[in-house]
Coordinates of N, CA and C in Angstrom, one line a residue:
D58 N -61.6 23.1 -15.9 CA -62.7 22.8 -15.1 C -63.4 24.1 -14.7
K59 N -64.7 24.0 -14.5 CA -65.5 25.1 -14.1 C -65.4 25.3 -12.6
I60 N -65.2 26.6 -12.2 CA -65.2 27.0 -10.8 C -66.6 27.3 -10.4
D61 N -67.2 26.7 -9.4 CA -68.6 26.9 -9.0 C -68.7 28.2 -8.1
A62 N -67.7 28.4 -7.2 CA -67.7 29.5 -6.3 C -66.3 29.6 -5.7
A63 N -66.1 30.7 -5.0 CA -64.7 30.9 -4.4 C -64.9 31.6 -3.1
L64 N -64.1 31.2 -2.1 CA -63.9 31.8 -0.8 C -62.6 32.5 -0.8
L65 N -62.5 33.8 -0.7 CA -61.3 34.6 -0.7 C -60.9 35.2 0.6
D66 N -59.7 34.8 1.1 CA -59.2 35.5 2.3 C -58.8 36.9 1.8
V67 N -59.3 37.9 2.5 CA -59.1 39.3 2.1 C -57.6 39.6 2.1
N68 N -56.9 39.4 3.2 CA -55.5 39.8 3.4 C -54.6 38.7 3.1
L69 N -53.7 38.9 2.2 CA -52.7 37.9 1.8 C -51.4 38.1 2.5
G70 N -51.3 39.2 3.3 CA -50.0 39.6 3.9 C -49.2 40.5 3.1
H71 N -48.3 41.2 3.7 CA -47.4 42.2 3.1 C -48.1 43.2 2.2
G72 N -49.3 43.6 2.7 CA -50.1 44.6 2.0 C -50.9 44.1 0.8
K73 N -50.8 42.9 0.5 CA -51.5 42.3 -0.6 C -52.9 41.8 -0.3
T74 N -53.9 42.0 -1.2 CA -55.2 41.5 -1.0 C -55.7 40.7 -2.2
T75 N -56.9 40.2 -2.1 CA -57.5 39.4 -3.2 C -58.4 40.2 -4.1
E76 N -58.2 41.5 -4.1 CA -59.0 42.4 -4.9 C -58.9 42.1 -6.4
G77 N -57.7 41.8 -6.9 CA -57.6 41.5 -8.3 C -58.2 40.2 -8.7
I78 N -58.1 39.2 -7.8 CA -58.7 37.9 -8.0 C -60.2 38.1 -8.0
A79 N -60.7 38.9 -7.1 CA -62.2 39.1 -7.0 C -62.7 39.7 -8.3
K80 N -61.9 40.6 -8.9 CA -62.3 41.3 -10.1 C -62.4 40.3 -11.3
I81 N -61.4 39.4 -11.4 CA -61.4 38.4 -12.4 C -62.6 37.4 -12.2
L82 N -62.9 37.0 -11.0 CA -64.0 36.1 -10.8 C -65.3 36.7 -11.1
R83 N -65.5 38.0 -10.7 CA -66.7 38.7 -11.1 C -66.9 38.8 -12.6
E84 N -65.8 39.0 -13.3 CA -65.9 39.1 -14.8 C -66.4 37.8 -15.4
R85 N -66.0 36.7 -14.7 CA -66.4 35.3 -15.1 C -67.7 34.9 -14.5
N86 N -68.4 35.8 -13.8 CA -69.7 35.4 -13.1 C -69.6 34.3 -12.2
I87 N -68.5 34.2 -11.4 CA -68.3 33.2 -10.4 C -68.6 33.8 -9.1
P88 N -69.5 33.2 -8.3 CA -69.9 33.8 -7.0 C -68.7 33.7 -6.1
I89 N -68.6 34.8 -5.3 CA -67.5 34.9 -4.3 C -68.0 35.3 -2.9
A90 N -67.3 34.9 -1.9 CA -67.4 35.4 -0.6 C -66.1 35.7 0.0
F91 N -66.0 36.6 0.9 CA -64.7 37.0 1.5 C -64.6 36.5 2.9
I92 N -63.4 36.2 3.4 CA -63.2 35.8 4.7 C -62.1 36.7 5.3
T93 N -62.4 37.3 6.5 CA -61.4 38.2 7.1 C -61.6 38.3 8.6
A94 N -60.5 38.7 9.2 CA -60.6 39.0 10.7 C -60.8 40.5 10.9
E95 N -60.7 41.2 9.8 CA -60.9 42.7 9.9 C -62.3 43.1 9.9
A96 N -62.6 44.3 10.2 CA -64.0 44.8 10.2 C -64.5 44.8 8.8
P97 N -65.8 44.5 8.6 CA -66.3 44.5 7.2 C -66.1 45.8 6.5
S98 N -66.1 46.9 7.1 CA -65.9 48.2 6.5 C -64.5 48.3 5.9
S99 N -63.6 47.5 6.3 CA -62.2 47.6 5.8 C -62.0 46.9 4.5
V100 N -63.0 46.2 4.0 CA -62.9 45.5 2.7 C -63.6 46.4 1.7
A101 N -63.0 47.4 1.3 CA -63.6 48.4 0.4 C -63.9 47.9 -1.0
F102 N -63.3 46.8 -1.4 CA -63.5 46.3 -2.8 C -64.6 45.2 -2.8
R103 N -65.2 44.9 -1.6 CA -66.3 43.9 -1.6 C -67.6 44.6 -1.9
K104 N -68.4 44.0 -2.8 CA -69.7 44.5 -3.2 C -70.7 44.1 -2.1
S105 N -71.7 44.9 -1.8 CA -72.6 44.6 -0.7 C -73.3 43.3 -0.8
E106 N -73.5 42.8 -1.9 CA -74.2 41.5 -2.1 C -73.3 40.3 -1.9
E107 N -72.0 40.5 -1.8 CA -71.1 39.4 -1.6 C -70.9 39.1 -0.1
P108 N -71.1 37.9 0.3 CA -71.0 37.5 1.7 C -69.6 37.8 2.3
L109 N -69.6 38.0 3.6 CA -68.4 38.2 4.3 C -68.4 37.3 5.5
I110 N -67.4 36.5 5.7 CA -67.4 35.6 6.9 C -66.2 36.1 7.8
R111 N -66.5 36.3 9.0 CA -65.5 36.8 10.0 C -64.7 35.6 10.5
K112 N -63.4 35.8 10.6 CA -62.5 34.8 11.3 C -62.5 35.1 12.8
P113 N -62.3 34.1 13.6 CA -62.3 32.7 13.2 C -63.8 32.3 12.9
S114 N -63.9 31.4 11.9 CA -65.3 31.0 11.5 C -65.4 29.5 11.8
S115 N -66.7 29.1 11.9 CA -66.9 27.7 12.1 C -67.1 26.9 10.7
T116 N -66.9 25.7 10.8 CA -67.1 24.8 9.6 C -68.6 25.0 9.1
T117 N -69.5 25.1 10.0 CA -70.9 25.3 9.7 C -71.1 26.6 8.9
A118 N -70.5 27.7 9.4 CA -70.6 28.9 8.7 C -70.1 28.9 7.3
L119 N -68.9 28.2 7.1 CA -68.3 28.1 5.8 C -69.2 27.3 4.9
M120 N -69.7 26.2 5.4 CA -70.5 25.3 4.6 C -71.8 26.0 4.2
N121 N -72.4 26.7 5.1 CA -73.7 27.4 4.8 C -73.4 28.5 3.7
C122 N -72.3 29.2 3.8 CA -72.0 30.2 2.8 C -71.8 29.5 1.4
I123 N -71.0 28.4 1.4 CA -70.8 27.7 0.1 C -72.1 27.3 -0.5
E124 N -73.0 26.7 0.3 CA -74.3 26.3 -0.2 C -75.1 27.4 -0.8
R125 N -75.1 28.6 -0.1 CA -75.8 29.8 -0.7 C -75.1 30.2 -2.0
L126 N -73.8 30.2 -2.1 CA -73.1 30.6 -3.3 C -73.5 29.8 -4.5
V127 N -73.6 28.5 -4.3 CA -73.8 27.6 -5.4 C -75.3 27.3 -5.7
A128 N -76.1 27.8 -4.8 CA -77.6 27.5 -5.0 C -78.1 28.2 -6.3

């Protein structure tokens, strides 16, 4: 099945991130947004055009982001 878009939590714990997943999704031209409680500047692998949602986030913020990604 085709993936329309992805929301990636930046920090997976134990020093692991979603950087590798983001790279694969970009190669497949799948739009992505990142979710984090960290400062935006701490997500060095995020491209400037990729949305970043700060935790805690509202359902409305998540839905608005998904709508923009798949538009």
